[in-house]
PDB file of C-alpha atoms in Angstrom:
ATOM      1  CA  MET A   1     -53.693  74.440  -3.341  1.00  0.00           C
ATOM      2  CA  THR A   2     -56.124  71.571  -3.970  1.00  0.00           C
ATOM      3  CA  LEU A   3     -54.432  68.197  -3.567  1.00  0.00           C
ATOM      4  CA  PHE A   4     -54.746  65.566  -6.263  1.00  0.00           C
ATOM      5  CA  ALA A   5     -57.474  62.947  -6.014  1.00  0.00           C
ATOM      6  CA  PRO A   6     -57.748  60.114  -8.572  1.00  0.00           C
ATOM      7  CA  PRO A   7     -60.874  60.033 -10.742  1.00  0.00           C
ATOM      8  CA  LEU A   8     -63.737  58.427  -8.851  1.00  0.00           C
ATOM      9  CA  GLY A   9     -63.610  54.645  -9.115  1.00  0.00           C
ATOM     10  CA  TYR A  10     -60.313  54.616 -11.018  1.00  0.00           C
ATOM     11  CA  THR A  11     -57.821  52.254  -9.373  1.00  0.00           C
ATOM     12  CA  ARG A  12     -54.809  52.508 -11.667  1.00  0.00           C
ATOM     13  CA  ILE A  13     -53.376  55.494  -9.732  1.00  0.00           C
ATOM     14  CA  LYS A  14     -51.699  55.084  -6.348  1.00  0.00           C
ATOM     15  CA  VAL A  15     -51.263  58.240  -4.228  1.00  0.00           C
ATOM     16  CA  VAL A  16     -48.303  58.266  -1.806  1.00  0.00           C
ATOM     17  CA  THR A  17     -46.756  60.725   0.631  1.00  0.00           C
ATOM     18  CA  SER A  18     -42.985  60.243   0.222  1.00  0.00           C
ATOM     19  CA  PHE A  19     -40.282  59.954  -2.415  1.00  0.00           C
ATOM     20  CA  HIS A  20     -39.384  56.504  -1.115  1.00  0.00           C
ATOM     21  CA  ALA A  21     -42.958  55.283  -1.656  1.00  0.00           C
ATOM     22  CA  LEU A  22     -43.011  56.924  -5.088  1.00  0.00           C
ATOM     23  CA  THR A  23     -39.999  54.932  -6.225  1.00  0.00           C
ATOM     24  CA  THR A  24     -40.737  51.604  -4.528  1.00  0.00           C
ATOM     25  CA  THR A  25     -44.482  51.160  -5.085  1.00  0.00           C
ATOM     26  CA  PRO A  26     -44.777  48.395  -7.709  1.00  0.00           C
ATOM     27  CA  LEU A  27     -46.331  49.235 -11.045  1.00  0.00           C
ATOM     28  CA  ALA A  28     -48.275  46.000 -10.979  1.00  0.00           C
ATOM     29  CA  GLY A  29     -51.704  44.656 -10.101  1.00  0.00           C
ATOM     30  CA  GLY A  30     -53.283  47.171 -12.452  1.00  0.00           C
ATOM     31  CA  VAL A  31     -51.522  50.252 -10.994  1.00  0.00           C
ATOM     32  CA  ASN A  32     -49.788  52.176 -13.778  1.00  0.00           C
ATOM     33  CA  ALA A  33     -49.161  55.549 -12.129  1.00  0.00           C
ATOM     34  CA  VAL A  34     -47.900  56.666  -8.716  1.00  0.00           C
ATOM     35  CA  CYS A  35     -48.406  60.228  -7.485  1.00  0.00           C
ATOM     36  CA  TRP A  36     -46.318  61.749  -4.695  1.00  0.00           C
ATOM     37  CA  GLN A  37     -48.910  64.254  -3.615  1.00  0.00           C
ATOM     38  CA  ARG A  38     -47.346  67.549  -2.504  1.00  0.00           C
ATOM     39  CA  SER A  39     -48.308  71.131  -1.709  1.00  0.00           C
ATOM     40  CA  LEU A  40     -45.029  72.931  -2.305  1.00  0.00           C
ATOM     41  CA  PRO A  41     -43.845  76.102  -0.563  1.00  0.00           C
ATOM     42  CA  GLY A  42     -41.876  78.729  -2.467  1.00  0.00           C
ATOM     43  CA  ASN A  43     -42.606  81.231  -5.214  1.00  0.00           C
ATOM     44  CA  PHE A  44     -42.262  79.458  -8.562  1.00  0.00           C
ATOM     45  CA  SER A  45     -43.951  82.361 -10.364  1.00  0.00           C
ATOM     46  CA  GLU A  46     -41.059  84.591  -9.352  1.00  0.00           C
ATOM     47  CA  VAL A  47     -38.557  82.051 -10.685  1.00  0.00           C
ATOM     48  CA  VAL A  48     -40.315  81.946 -14.061  1.00  0.00           C
ATOM     49  CA  GLU A  49     -40.540  85.743 -14.192  1.00  0.00           C
ATOM     50  CA  ARG A  50     -36.831  86.188 -13.424  1.00  0.00           C
ATOM     51  CA  LEU A  51     -35.845  83.598 -16.016  1.00  0.00           C
ATOM     52  CA  GLY A  52     -37.502  85.670 -18.728  1.00  0.00           C
ATOM     53  CA  VAL A  53     -37.444  82.864 -21.280  1.00  0.00           C
ATOM     54  CA  GLY A  54     -38.635  83.271 -24.858  1.00  0.00           C
ATOM     55  CA  GLU A  55     -40.717  81.079 -27.130  1.00  0.00           C
ATOM     56  CA  GLY A  56     -40.489  77.314 -27.333  1.00  0.00           C
ATOM     57  CA  VAL A  57     -38.695  75.156 -24.775  1.00  0.00           C
ATOM     58  CA  THR A  58     -35.751  76.350 -22.677  1.00  0.00           C
ATOM     59  CA  SER A  59     -33.668  73.827 -20.713  1.00  0.00           C
ATOM     60  CA  LEU A  60     -32.431  75.064 -17.355  1.00  0.00           C
ATOM     61  CA  ASP A  61     -29.266  74.126 -15.477  1.00  0.00           C
ATOM     62  CA  GLU A  62     -28.213  74.656 -11.873  1.00  0.00           C
ATOM     63  CA  SER A  63     -25.878  77.553 -12.615  1.00  0.00           C
ATOM     64  CA  ARG A  64     -28.633  79.543 -14.331  1.00  0.00           C
ATOM     65  CA  LEU A  65     -31.043  78.932 -11.474  1.00  0.00           C
ATOM     66  CA  ASN A  66     -28.526  79.872  -8.801  1.00  0.00           C
ATOM     67  CA  ALA A  67     -27.659  83.101 -10.633  1.00  0.00           C
ATOM     68  CA  LEU A  68     -31.202  84.451 -10.287  1.00  0.00           C
ATOM     69  CA  GLN A  69     -31.818  87.357  -7.914  1.00  0.00           C
ATOM     70  CA  LEU A  70     -34.759  86.174  -5.837  1.00  0.00           C
ATOM     71  CA  SER A  71     -36.705  86.770  -2.666  1.00  0.00           C
ATOM     72  CA  ALA A  72     -36.566  84.241   0.160  1.00  0.00           C
ATOM     73  CA  ALA A  73     -39.674  82.516  -1.274  1.00  0.00           C
ATOM     74  CA  GLY A  74     -38.074  82.351  -4.707  1.00  0.00           C
ATOM     75  CA  LYS A  75     -34.961  80.747  -3.224  1.00  0.00           C
ATOM     76  CA  VAL A  76     -37.148  78.131  -1.532  1.00  0.00           C
ATOM     77  CA  ALA A  77     -38.574  77.258  -4.945  1.00  0.00           C
ATOM     78  CA  ILE A  78     -35.056  76.928  -6.403  1.00  0.00           C
ATOM     79  CA  ASP A  79     -34.054  74.610  -3.553  1.00  0.00           C
ATOM     80  CA  ILE A  80     -37.023  72.357  -4.345  1.00  0.00           C
ATOM     81  CA  LEU A  81     -36.203  72.273  -8.064  1.00  0.00           C
ATOM     82  CA  LEU A  82     -32.602  71.302  -7.375  1.00  0.00           C
ATOM     83  CA  GLU A  83     -33.492  68.757  -4.684  1.00  0.00           C
ATOM     84  CA  ASP A  84     -35.993  66.962  -6.929  1.00  0.00           C
ATOM     85  CA  GLN A  85     -33.316  66.670  -9.592  1.00  0.00           C
ATOM     86  CA  ARG A  86     -30.808  65.376  -7.038  1.00  0.00           C
ATOM     87  CA  LEU A  87     -33.224  62.718  -5.816  1.00  0.00           C
ATOM     88  CA  LEU A  88     -33.771  61.456  -9.357  1.00  0.00           C
ATOM     89  CA  ARG A  89     -30.072  61.573 -10.246  1.00  0.00           C
ATOM     90  CA  ASP A  90     -29.347  59.466  -7.177  1.00  0.00           C
ATOM     91  CA  LEU A  91     -31.531  56.809  -8.833  1.00  0.00           C
ATOM     92  CA  GLY A  92     -29.301  56.931 -11.892  1.00  0.00           C
ATOM     93  CA  LEU A  93     -31.774  59.006 -13.909  1.00  0.00           C
ATOM     94  CA  GLU A  94     -31.168  62.115 -16.001  1.00  0.00           C
ATOM     95  CA  PRO A  95     -33.946  64.603 -15.156  1.00  0.00           C
ATOM     96  CA  ILE A  96     -34.414  67.708 -17.287  1.00  0.00           C
ATOM     97  CA  LEU A  97     -35.906  70.970 -16.042  1.00  0.00           C
ATOM     98  CA  GLU A  98     -37.624  73.068 -18.706  1.00  0.00           C
ATOM     99  CA  CYS A  99     -39.467  76.345 -19.129  1.00  0.00           C
ATOM    100  CA  VAL A 100     -42.111  75.751 -21.769  1.00  0.00           C
ATOM    101  CA  GLN A 101     -43.927  78.397 -23.773  1.00  0.00           C
ATOM    102  CA  GLY A 102     -44.986  75.833 -26.347  1.00  0.00           C
ATOM    103  CA  TYR A 103     -43.899  72.600 -28.022  1.00  0.00           C
ATOM    104  CA  PRO A 104     -43.613  71.996 -31.772  1.00  0.00           C
ATOM    105  CA  ARG A 105     -46.921  71.085 -33.386  1.00  0.00           C
ATOM    106  CA  ASP A 106     -47.395  68.204 -35.799  1.00  0.00           C
ATOM    107  CA  ASN A 107     -49.186  70.446 -38.278  1.00  0.00           C
ATOM    108  CA  ASP A 108     -48.585  68.092 -41.207  1.00  0.00           C
ATOM    109  CA  ALA A 109     -50.396  65.167 -39.604  1.00  0.00           C
ATOM    110  CA  THR A 110     -53.260  63.985 -41.799  1.00  0.00           C
ATOM    111  CA  THR A 111     -54.082  60.889 -39.765  1.00  0.00           C
ATOM    112  CA  VAL A 112     -52.352  60.605 -36.383  1.00  0.00           C
ATOM    113  CA  PRO A 113     -50.788  63.660 -34.702  1.00  0.00           C
ATOM    114  CA  THR A 114     -47.606  62.633 -32.897  1.00  0.00           C
ATOM    115  CA  ASP A 115     -46.771  65.757 -30.895  1.00  0.00           C
ATOM    116  CA  VAL A 116     -46.971  65.851 -27.086  1.00  0.00           C
ATOM    117  CA  TYR A 117     -50.342  67.657 -27.171  1.00  0.00           C
ATOM    118  CA  SER A 118     -51.870  64.364 -28.310  1.00  0.00           C
ATOM    119  CA  PHE A 119     -52.735  61.807 -25.640  1.00  0.00           C
ATOM    120  CA  HIS A 120     -49.898  59.309 -25.790  1.00  0.00           C
ATOM    121  CA  ALA A 121     -47.920  56.661 -23.957  1.00  0.00           C
ATOM    122  CA  ASP A 122     -44.154  56.660 -23.562  1.00  0.00           C
ATOM    123  CA  SER A 123     -42.241  53.631 -24.786  1.00  0.00           C
ATOM    124  CA  ALA A 124     -38.837  52.026 -24.269  1.00  0.00           C
ATOM    125  CA  THR A 125     -36.970  48.860 -25.198  1.00  0.00           C
ATOM    126  CA  VAL A 126     -36.076  48.111 -21.544  1.00  0.00           C
ATOM    127  CA  ALA A 127     -37.887  48.394 -18.224  1.00  0.00           C
ATOM    128  CA  THR A 128     -38.152  52.041 -17.193  1.00  0.00           C
ATOM    129  CA  ASP A 129     -40.613  54.672 -15.943  1.00  0.00           C
ATOM    130  CA  THR A 130     -41.341  58.329 -16.707  1.00  0.00           C
ATOM    131  CA  TYR A 131     -41.040  60.871 -13.875  1.00  0.00           C
ATOM    132  CA  LEU A 132     -42.938  64.124 -14.309  1.00  0.00           C
ATOM    133  CA  CYS A 133     -43.737  67.242 -12.281  1.00  0.00           C
ATOM    134  CA  THR A 134     -45.316  70.575 -13.228  1.00  0.00           C
ATOM    135  CA  TYR A 135     -44.297  73.334 -10.814  1.00  0.00           C
ATOM    136  CA  HIS A 136     -45.886  76.323 -12.543  1.00  0.00           C
ATOM    137  CA  GLY A 137     -48.388  76.971 -15.308  1.00  0.00           C
ATOM    138  CA  PRO A 138     -50.903  74.552 -16.831  1.00  0.00           C
ATOM    139  CA  ALA A 139     -50.303  71.034 -15.516  1.00  0.00           C
ATOM    140  CA  SER A 140     -49.929  67.872 -17.588  1.00  0.00           C
ATOM    141  CA  GLU A 141     -53.128  65.901 -18.181  1.00  0.00           C
ATOM    142  CA  GLY A 142     -53.946  62.216 -17.835  1.00  0.00           C
ATOM    143  CA  LEU A 143     -56.556  59.990 -19.468  1.00  0.00           C
ATOM    144  CA  ARG A 144     -58.037  56.823 -18.005  1.00  0.00           C
ATOM    145  CA  ASN A 145     -57.036  53.743 -19.984  1.00  0.00           C
ATOM    146  CA  ASP A 146     -60.679  52.697 -20.164  1.00  0.00           C
ATOM    147  CA  GLU A 147     -61.570  56.072 -21.718  1.00  0.00           C
ATOM    148  CA  ALA A 148     -58.905  55.893 -24.428  1.00  0.00           C
ATOM    149  CA  GLN A 149     -58.756  54.233 -27.846  1.00  0.00           C
ATOM    150  CA  ARG A 150     -55.564  53.782 -29.817  1.00  0.00           C
ATOM    151  CA  ARG A 151     -55.853  55.846 -32.950  1.00  0.00           C
ATOM    152  CA  VAL A 152     -54.400  53.039 -35.085  1.00  0.00           C
ATOM    153  CA  ASP A 153     -57.265  50.769 -33.966  1.00  0.00           C
ATOM    154  CA  ILE A 154     -59.890  53.127 -35.386  1.00  0.00           C
ATOM    155  CA  ALA A 155     -60.959  51.579 -38.711  1.00  0.00           C
ATOM    156  CA  GLN A 156     -60.937  54.772 -40.775  1.00  0.00           C
ATOM    157  CA  THR A 157     -57.568  55.880 -39.389  1.00  0.00           C
ATOM    158  CA  ARG A 158     -56.010  52.470 -39.899  1.00  0.00           C
ATOM    159  CA  ALA A 159     -57.264  52.325 -43.486  1.00  0.00           C
ATOM    160  CA  GLU A 160     -55.686  55.705 -44.230  1.00  0.00           C
ATOM    161  CA  LEU A 161     -52.395  54.636 -42.657  1.00  0.00           C
ATOM    162  CA  LEU A 162     -52.450  51.463 -44.747  1.00  0.00           C
ATOM    163  CA  ARG A 163     -52.956  53.596 -47.841  1.00  0.00           C
ATOM    164  CA  LEU A 164     -49.995  55.767 -46.931  1.00  0.00           C
ATOM    165  CA  PHE A 165     -47.916  52.690 -46.119  1.00  0.00           C
ATOM    166  CA  GLY A 166     -48.752  51.139 -49.465  1.00  0.00           C
ATOM    167  CA  GLY A 167     -48.835  47.555 -48.290  1.00  0.00           C
ATOM    168  CA  GLU A 168     -50.726  44.905 -46.352  1.00  0.00           C
ATOM    169  CA  ASP A 169     -51.741  44.857 -42.691  1.00  0.00           C
ATOM    170  CA  ASN A 170     -48.881  42.607 -41.610  1.00  0.00           C
ATOM    171  CA  ASP A 171     -45.708  42.657 -39.493  1.00  0.00           C
ATOM    172  CA  GLU A 172     -44.116  45.214 -41.811  1.00  0.00           C
ATOM    173  CA  PHE A 173     -47.088  47.512 -41.301  1.00  0.00           C
ATOM    174  CA  GLN A 174     -46.817  47.059 -37.516  1.00  0.00           C
ATOM    175  CA  ALA A 175     -43.158  48.051 -37.758  1.00  0.00           C
ATOM    176  CA  TYR A 176     -44.170  51.126 -39.795  1.00  0.00           C
ATOM    177  CA  LEU A 177     -46.645  52.158 -37.099  1.00  0.00           C
ATOM    178  CA  SER A 178     -44.011  51.720 -34.401  1.00  0.00           C
ATOM    179  CA  GLU A 179     -41.246  53.545 -36.275  1.00  0.00           C
ATOM    180  CA  ASN A 180     -43.508  56.569 -36.717  1.00  0.00           C
ATOM    181  CA  CYS A 181     -44.896  56.379 -33.148  1.00  0.00           C
ATOM    182  CA  TYR A 182     -48.435  56.146 -34.530  1.00  0.00           C
ATOM    183  CA  ASP A 183     -49.200  53.220 -32.211  1.00  0.00           C
ATOM    184  CA  LEU A 184     -48.451  55.310 -29.107  1.00  0.00           C
ATOM    185  CA  HIS A 185     -51.203  57.887 -29.607  1.00  0.00           C
ATOM    186  CA  TYR A 186     -54.765  57.751 -28.319  1.00  0.00           C
ATOM    187  CA  LEU A 187     -58.121  59.420 -28.776  1.00  0.00           C
ATOM    188  CA  ALA A 188     -60.366  60.184 -25.822  1.00  0.00           C
ATOM    189  CA  VAL A 189     -63.663  58.354 -26.282  1.00  0.00           C
ATOM    190  CA  ALA A 190     -66.996  60.174 -26.118  1.00  0.00           C
ATOM    191  CA  GLN A 191     -67.822  61.345 -22.597  1.00  0.00           C
ATOM    192  CA  ALA A 192     -64.204  60.839 -21.445  1.00  0.00           C
ATOM    193  CA  LYS A 193     -63.014  63.105 -18.637  1.00  0.00           C
ATOM    194  CA  PRO A 194     -59.282  63.881 -18.828  1.00  0.00           C
ATOM    195  CA  PHE A 195     -57.809  64.874 -15.464  1.00  0.00           C
ATOM    196  CA  SER A 196     -55.077  67.251 -14.368  1.00  0.00           C
ATOM    197  CA  LEU A 197     -51.927  65.807 -12.784  1.00  0.00           C
ATOM    198  CA  GLY A 198     -51.834  68.943 -10.644  1.00  0.00           C
ATOM    199  CA  LEU A 199     -49.092  71.345  -9.608  1.00  0.00           C
ATOM    200  CA  GLY A 200     -46.226  70.218  -7.394  1.00  0.00           C
ATOM    201  CA  ASN A 201     -47.042  66.515  -7.554  1.00  0.00           C
ATOM    202  CA  LEU A 202     -44.160  64.290  -8.646  1.00  0.00           C
ATOM    203  CA  TRP A 203     -45.438  61.421 -10.791  1.00  0.00           C
ATOM    204  CA  ARG A 204     -44.056  58.066 -11.850  1.00  0.00           C
ATOM    205  CA  LEU A 205     -45.809  56.828 -14.984  1.00  0.00           C
ATOM    206  CA  ALA A 206     -45.768  53.351 -16.486  1.00  0.00           C
ATOM    207  CA  VAL A 207     -44.076  53.104 -19.877  1.00  0.00           C
ATOM    208  CA  ARG A 208     -44.766  50.595 -22.637  1.00  0.00           C
ATOM    209  CA  TYR A 209     -41.860  48.152 -22.869  1.00  0.00           C
ATOM    210  CA  PRO A 210     -41.491  44.400 -23.508  1.00  0.00           C
ATOM    211  CA  GLY A 211     -42.633  42.469 -20.439  1.00  0.00           C
ATOM    212  CA  SER A 212     -44.414  45.352 -18.695  1.00  0.00           C
ATOM    213  CA  GLN A 213     -47.013  44.061 -16.229  1.00  0.00           C
ATOM    214  CA  VAL A 214     -49.427  46.964 -16.753  1.00  0.00           C
ATOM    215  CA  PRO A 215     -50.658  49.098 -19.649  1.00  0.00           C
ATOM    216  CA  PRO A 216     -48.794  52.403 -20.048  1.00  0.00           C
ATOM    217  CA  CYS A 217     -50.124  55.569 -18.447  1.00  0.00           C
ATOM    218  CA  ILE A 218     -51.721  57.835 -21.057  1.00  0.00           C
ATOM    219  CA  HIS A 219     -50.993  61.533 -20.755  1.00  0.00           C
ATOM    220  CA  ARG A 220     -50.362  64.730 -22.703  1.00  0.00           C
ATOM    221  CA  ALA A 221     -49.063  68.271 -22.445  1.00  0.00           C
ATOM    222  CA  PRO A 222     -51.862  70.796 -21.919  1.00  0.00           C
ATOM    223  CA  THR A 223     -52.746  73.026 -24.828  1.00  0.00           C
ATOM    224  CA  THR A 224     -51.091  76.406 -24.354  1.00  0.00           C
ATOM    225  CA  ASP A 225     -50.904  79.687 -26.234  1.00  0.00           C
ATOM    226  CA  PRO A 226     -48.703  82.786 -25.852  1.00  0.00           C
ATOM    227  CA  ALA A 227     -51.280  84.421 -23.589  1.00  0.00           C
ATOM    228  CA  GLN A 228     -51.076  81.613 -21.021  1.00  0.00           C
ATOM    229  CA  THR A 229     -48.614  81.241 -18.182  1.00  0.00           C
ATOM    230  CA  THR A 230     -45.225  79.691 -18.900  1.00  0.00           C
ATOM    231  CA  ARG A 231     -44.884  76.117 -17.673  1.00  0.00           C
ATOM    232  CA  LEU A 232     -42.044  75.029 -15.393  1.00  0.00           C
ATOM    233  CA  LEU A 233     -41.637  71.289 -15.824  1.00  0.00           C
ATOM    234  CA  LEU A 234     -39.381  68.440 -14.656  1.00  0.00           C
ATOM    235  CA  ILE A 235     -39.238  65.287 -16.764  1.00  0.00           C
ATOM    236  CA  SER A 236     -37.109  62.171 -16.708  1.00  0.00           C
TER     237      SER A 236
END
């Protein structure tokens, strides 16, 4: 497995080698993402195969995982899945493990798509971070902040949103953008090079919240179709 390396010359990502460093490295000084780089043992493909999930998104709990009939390598993978969740719960977080065949699409979007396949930032009203790991299937993707443009800052898009809003470009319009999550979505600029977050790496991503010292980390779910491999994903 090829280990993750940040895009050349990009300094917003800090790569670490332990869970302790992942959780204690400050998201400050320009750094808005920390990657605990890992090459995991275990057979995650076997876990996904035994789960036999259908379309959409299936949440997994410990009892379902422990009930699977697996080889020794499959059991190693289960141990890792459960241990990662335990580590995050010990921080007071509520991690969710999912098998993903596909997320809902924002097919009605005429201006700004707001599904997870669009490059976006997470947001919160209090200080928090997003933790993310892809164990199997296409990995999540990141986009450099300097290669991203907020869709609501594009003149044509903003004009169309103003038309739909039916008012002036004022505080009420800003609230409208926020309520609909339009202001969280980004477009990759010409010549941008999105990058894979890789398999097995556990990430801590900066979130947009009042008082944050750094811009949020921009990311998205990879485009998938029924012919592609099911994703096994941890998110908190």
